[in-house]
Amino acid sequence: MTTQSDIKKLAEQMAGSMKSFDDIKDFQKQLMQSFIDTALEAEMEEHLGYPKHEKADKPNKRNGHTKKTVRSDTGDLEISTPRDRHGDFEPTLVRKHQTRISGLDDKIIFLYAKGQTTTEIVESIKELYDVDISSSLVS
């Protein structure tokens, strides 16, 4: 388990290479993408009942990955979802056909409640999160 001191050490290591706020945002995006990929692999391990690279005499095995792009608060993330041969793996962190990671919907509803038009909301989300969404998605 990661401790507060581990996080502080990582932050100290990264601080030297961060020159701007955009560098921090890029790092945050890469960290989120790496976390999601690792968590999906852990879900697959739980689903199959054995770790990656372990020989197993079970009929269902890993069968590559499917890449997809999901929108998040940190921007668009290209994640790699593992597949199994039977096709019955149902990830819970980022579900099949999910295109957004939670948080963005709540922000859209908040901006709408504040009286912004759909066009203004699209512009605000683009400015704040560097995520392109359509007016139809907002409505």
PDB file of C-alpha atoms in Angstrom:
ATOM      1  CA  MET A   1       0.000   0.000   0.000  1.00  0.00           C
ATOM      2  CA  THR A   2       1.269   3.465  -0.862  1.00  0.00           C
ATOM      3  CA  THR A   3       1.985   5.677   2.116  1.00  0.00           C
ATOM      4  CA  GLN A   4       1.961   9.450   2.403  1.00  0.00           C
ATOM      5  CA  SER A   5       5.778   9.436   2.506  1.00  0.00           C
ATOM      6  CA  ASP A   6       5.895   7.410  -0.752  1.00  0.00           C
ATOM      7  CA  ILE A   7       3.696  10.008  -2.413  1.00  0.00           C
ATOM      8  CA  LYS A   8       5.858  12.831  -1.056  1.00  0.00           C
ATOM      9  CA  LYS A   9       9.023  11.148  -2.394  1.00  0.00           C
ATOM     10  CA  LEU A  10       7.443  10.762  -5.818  1.00  0.00           C
ATOM     11  CA  ALA A  11       6.356  14.409  -5.805  1.00  0.00           C
ATOM     12  CA  GLU A  12       9.878  15.512  -4.874  1.00  0.00           C
ATOM     13  CA  GLN A  13      11.359  13.417  -7.701  1.00  0.00           C
ATOM     14  CA  MET A  14       8.904  14.813 -10.240  1.00  0.00           C
ATOM     15  CA  ALA A  15       9.156  18.445  -9.094  1.00  0.00           C
ATOM     16  CA  GLY A  16      12.515  18.904 -10.801  1.00  0.00           C
ATOM     17  CA  SER A  17      11.157  17.940 -14.209  1.00  0.00           C
ATOM     18  CA  MET A  18       7.952  19.979 -13.954  1.00  0.00           C
ATOM     19  CA  LYS A  19       8.395  23.392 -15.571  1.00  0.00           C
ATOM     20  CA  SER A  20       4.781  24.485 -15.959  1.00  0.00           C
ATOM     21  CA  PHE A  21       1.233  23.721 -14.920  1.00  0.00           C
ATOM     22  CA  ASP A  22       0.779  21.892 -18.237  1.00  0.00           C
ATOM     23  CA  ASP A  23       3.624  19.540 -17.247  1.00  0.00           C
ATOM     24  CA  ILE A  24       1.759  18.778 -14.028  1.00  0.00           C
ATOM     25  CA  LYS A  25      -1.477  18.153 -15.947  1.00  0.00           C
ATOM     26  CA  ASP A  26       0.347  15.815 -18.374  1.00  0.00           C
ATOM     27  CA  PHE A  27       1.874  13.901 -15.468  1.00  0.00           C
ATOM     28  CA  GLN A  28      -1.519  13.650 -13.765  1.00  0.00           C
ATOM     29  CA  LYS A  29      -3.012  12.306 -17.002  1.00  0.00           C
ATOM     30  CA  GLN A  30      -0.238   9.700 -17.403  1.00  0.00           C
ATOM     31  CA  LEU A  31      -0.609   8.678 -13.762  1.00  0.00           C
ATOM     32  CA  MET A  32      -4.367   8.255 -14.138  1.00  0.00           C
ATOM     33  CA  GLN A  33      -3.939   6.235 -17.347  1.00  0.00           C
ATOM     34  CA  SER A  34      -1.344   3.973 -15.711  1.00  0.00           C
ATOM     35  CA  PHE A  35      -3.532   3.494 -12.639  1.00  0.00           C
ATOM     36  CA  ILE A  36      -6.570   2.526 -14.723  1.00  0.00           C
ATOM     37  CA  ASP A  37      -4.575   0.045 -16.855  1.00  0.00           C
ATOM     38  CA  THR A  38      -3.076  -1.548 -13.725  1.00  0.00           C
ATOM     39  CA  ALA A  39      -6.468  -1.757 -12.011  1.00  0.00           C
ATOM     40  CA  LEU A  40      -8.052  -3.369 -15.093  1.00  0.00           C
ATOM     41  CA  GLU A  41      -5.266  -5.976 -15.133  1.00  0.00           C
ATOM     42  CA  ALA A  42      -5.988  -6.689 -11.453  1.00  0.00           C
ATOM     43  CA  GLU A  43      -9.679  -7.109 -12.275  1.00  0.00           C
ATOM     44  CA  MET A  44      -8.775  -9.623 -15.000  1.00  0.00           C
ATOM     45  CA  GLU A  45      -6.545 -11.522 -12.582  1.00  0.00           C
ATOM     46  CA  GLU A  46      -9.443 -11.720 -10.130  1.00  0.00           C
ATOM     47  CA  HIS A  47     -11.812 -12.802 -12.922  1.00  0.00           C
ATOM     48  CA  LEU A  48      -9.552 -15.606 -14.170  1.00  0.00           C
ATOM     49  CA  GLY A  49      -8.302 -16.665 -10.754  1.00  0.00           C
ATOM     50  CA  TYR A  50      -4.592 -16.604 -11.538  1.00  0.00           C
ATOM     51  CA  PRO A  51      -1.923 -13.948 -12.197  1.00  0.00           C
ATOM     52  CA  LYS A  52      -0.572 -12.939 -15.575  1.00  0.00           C
ATOM     53  CA  HIS A  53       2.222 -15.186 -16.954  1.00  0.00           C
ATOM     54  CA  GLU A  54       1.272 -18.077 -14.660  1.00  0.00           C
ATOM     55  CA  LYS A  55       0.652 -21.404 -16.373  1.00  0.00           C
ATOM     56  CA  ALA A  56      -2.898 -22.509 -15.726  1.00  0.00           C
ATOM     57  CA  ASP A  57      -4.889 -25.454 -16.983  1.00  0.00           C
ATOM     58  CA  LYS A  58      -8.080 -23.472 -17.171  1.00  0.00           C
ATOM     59  CA  PRO A  59     -10.195 -23.101 -20.299  1.00  0.00           C
ATOM     60  CA  ASN A  60     -10.510 -19.326 -20.063  1.00  0.00           C
ATOM     61  CA  LYS A  61      -7.308 -17.365 -20.611  1.00  0.00           C
ATOM     62  CA  ARG A  62      -6.210 -13.844 -21.434  1.00  0.00           C
ATOM     63  CA  ASN A  63      -6.751 -12.820 -25.035  1.00  0.00           C
ATOM     64  CA  GLY A  64      -5.020  -9.513 -25.675  1.00  0.00           C
ATOM     65  CA  HIS A  65      -6.327  -6.028 -25.034  1.00  0.00           C
ATOM     66  CA  THR A  66      -8.818  -3.583 -26.474  1.00  0.00           C
ATOM     67  CA  LYS A  67      -7.750   0.042 -26.633  1.00  0.00           C
ATOM     68  CA  LYS A  68     -10.309   2.772 -26.173  1.00  0.00           C
ATOM     69  CA  THR A  69     -10.373   6.446 -25.349  1.00  0.00           C
ATOM     70  CA  VAL A  70     -12.351   7.684 -22.364  1.00  0.00           C
ATOM     71  CA  ARG A  71     -12.899  11.255 -21.276  1.00  0.00           C
ATOM     72  CA  SER A  72     -11.936  12.210 -17.753  1.00  0.00           C
ATOM     73  CA  ASP A  73     -11.315  15.269 -15.640  1.00  0.00           C
ATOM     74  CA  THR A  74      -7.651  15.067 -16.683  1.00  0.00           C
ATOM     75  CA  GLY A  75      -8.446  14.922 -20.421  1.00  0.00           C
ATOM     76  CA  ASP A  76      -8.803  12.086 -22.906  1.00  0.00           C
ATOM     77  CA  LEU A  77      -7.165   8.860 -21.729  1.00  0.00           C
ATOM     78  CA  GLU A  78      -6.303   5.936 -23.993  1.00  0.00           C
ATOM     79  CA  ILE A  79      -6.741   2.865 -21.846  1.00  0.00           C
ATOM     80  CA  SER A  80      -6.049  -0.769 -22.610  1.00  0.00           C
ATOM     81  CA  THR A  81      -8.759  -3.143 -21.384  1.00  0.00           C
ATOM     82  CA  PRO A  82      -7.735  -6.811 -21.122  1.00  0.00           C
ATOM     83  CA  ARG A  83      -9.864  -9.445 -22.866  1.00  0.00           C
ATOM     84  CA  ASP A  84     -10.499 -13.080 -22.094  1.00  0.00           C
ATOM     85  CA  ARG A  85     -11.135 -15.884 -24.560  1.00  0.00           C
ATOM     86  CA  HIS A  86     -14.684 -16.515 -23.424  1.00  0.00           C
ATOM     87  CA  GLY A  87     -15.558 -12.824 -23.711  1.00  0.00           C
ATOM     88  CA  ASP A  88     -17.278 -12.754 -20.336  1.00  0.00           C
ATOM     89  CA  PHE A  89     -14.884 -10.388 -18.541  1.00  0.00           C
ATOM     90  CA  GLU A  90     -16.904  -7.393 -17.357  1.00  0.00           C
ATOM     91  CA  PRO A  91     -14.598  -4.727 -15.922  1.00  0.00           C
ATOM     92  CA  THR A  92     -16.092  -2.608 -13.161  1.00  0.00           C
ATOM     93  CA  LEU A  93     -13.698   0.357 -13.019  1.00  0.00           C
ATOM     94  CA  VAL A  94     -14.290   1.330 -16.663  1.00  0.00           C
ATOM     95  CA  ARG A  95     -17.225  -0.674 -17.993  1.00  0.00           C
ATOM     96  CA  LYS A  96     -17.642  -1.861 -21.564  1.00  0.00           C
ATOM     97  CA  HIS A  97     -19.004   0.938 -23.795  1.00  0.00           C
ATOM     98  CA  GLN A  98     -18.269   3.561 -21.102  1.00  0.00           C
ATOM     99  CA  THR A  99     -16.866   6.713 -22.710  1.00  0.00           C
ATOM    100  CA  ARG A 100     -16.548   9.001 -19.696  1.00  0.00           C
ATOM    101  CA  ILE A 101     -15.113   8.552 -16.243  1.00  0.00           C
ATOM    102  CA  SER A 102     -17.407   9.986 -13.581  1.00  0.00           C
ATOM    103  CA  GLY A 103     -17.117  13.544 -12.462  1.00  0.00           C
ATOM    104  CA  LEU A 104     -17.683  15.263 -15.797  1.00  0.00           C
ATOM    105  CA  ASP A 105     -21.458  14.712 -15.736  1.00  0.00           C
ATOM    106  CA  ASP A 106     -21.744  16.361 -12.313  1.00  0.00           C
ATOM    107  CA  LYS A 107     -19.815  19.391 -13.542  1.00  0.00           C
ATOM    108  CA  ILE A 108     -22.056  19.720 -16.627  1.00  0.00           C
ATOM    109  CA  ILE A 109     -25.174  19.601 -14.444  1.00  0.00           C
ATOM    110  CA  PHE A 110     -23.663  22.201 -12.098  1.00  0.00           C
ATOM    111  CA  LEU A 111     -22.886  24.601 -14.954  1.00  0.00           C
ATOM    112  CA  TYR A 112     -26.370  24.080 -16.415  1.00  0.00           C
ATOM    113  CA  ALA A 113     -27.952  24.815 -13.029  1.00  0.00           C
ATOM    114  CA  LYS A 114     -25.916  28.036 -12.889  1.00  0.00           C
ATOM    115  CA  GLY A 115     -27.704  29.150 -16.070  1.00  0.00           C
ATOM    116  CA  GLN A 116     -25.041  28.548 -18.721  1.00  0.00           C
ATOM    117  CA  THR A 117     -26.222  27.627 -22.203  1.00  0.00           C
ATOM    118  CA  THR A 118     -25.092  24.335 -23.742  1.00  0.00           C
ATOM    119  CA  THR A 119     -22.617  26.218 -25.942  1.00  0.00           C
ATOM    120  CA  GLU A 120     -21.170  28.015 -22.915  1.00  0.00           C
ATOM    121  CA  ILE A 121     -20.873  24.710 -21.054  1.00  0.00           C
ATOM    122  CA  VAL A 122     -19.010  23.129 -23.998  1.00  0.00           C
ATOM    123  CA  GLU A 123     -16.608  26.094 -24.002  1.00  0.00           C
ATOM    124  CA  SER A 124     -16.157  25.961 -20.193  1.00  0.00           C
ATOM    125  CA  ILE A 125     -15.385  22.218 -20.184  1.00  0.00           C
ATOM    126  CA  LYS A 126     -12.894  22.704 -23.027  1.00  0.00           C
ATOM    127  CA  GLU A 127     -11.193  25.574 -21.200  1.00  0.00           C
ATOM    128  CA  LEU A 128     -11.114  23.885 -17.781  1.00  0.00           C
ATOM    129  CA  TYR A 129     -10.323  20.280 -18.716  1.00  0.00           C
ATOM    130  CA  ASP A 130      -9.102  20.378 -22.329  1.00  0.00           C
ATOM    131  CA  VAL A 131     -11.884  17.911 -23.224  1.00  0.00           C
ATOM    132  CA  ASP A 132     -13.983  18.293 -26.353  1.00  0.00           C
ATOM    133  CA  ILE A 133     -17.654  17.482 -25.846  1.00  0.00           C
ATOM    134  CA  SER A 134     -20.606  18.134 -28.094  1.00  0.00           C
ATOM    135  CA  SER A 135     -23.626  20.332 -27.389  1.00  0.00           C
ATOM    136  CA  SER A 136     -25.841  17.265 -27.788  1.00  0.00           C
ATOM    137  CA  LEU A 137     -23.920  15.480 -25.018  1.00  0.00           C
ATOM    138  CA  VAL A 138     -24.551  18.443 -22.721  1.00  0.00           C
ATOM    139  CA  SER A 139     -28.249  18.573 -23.511  1.00  0.00           C
TER     140      SER A 139
END
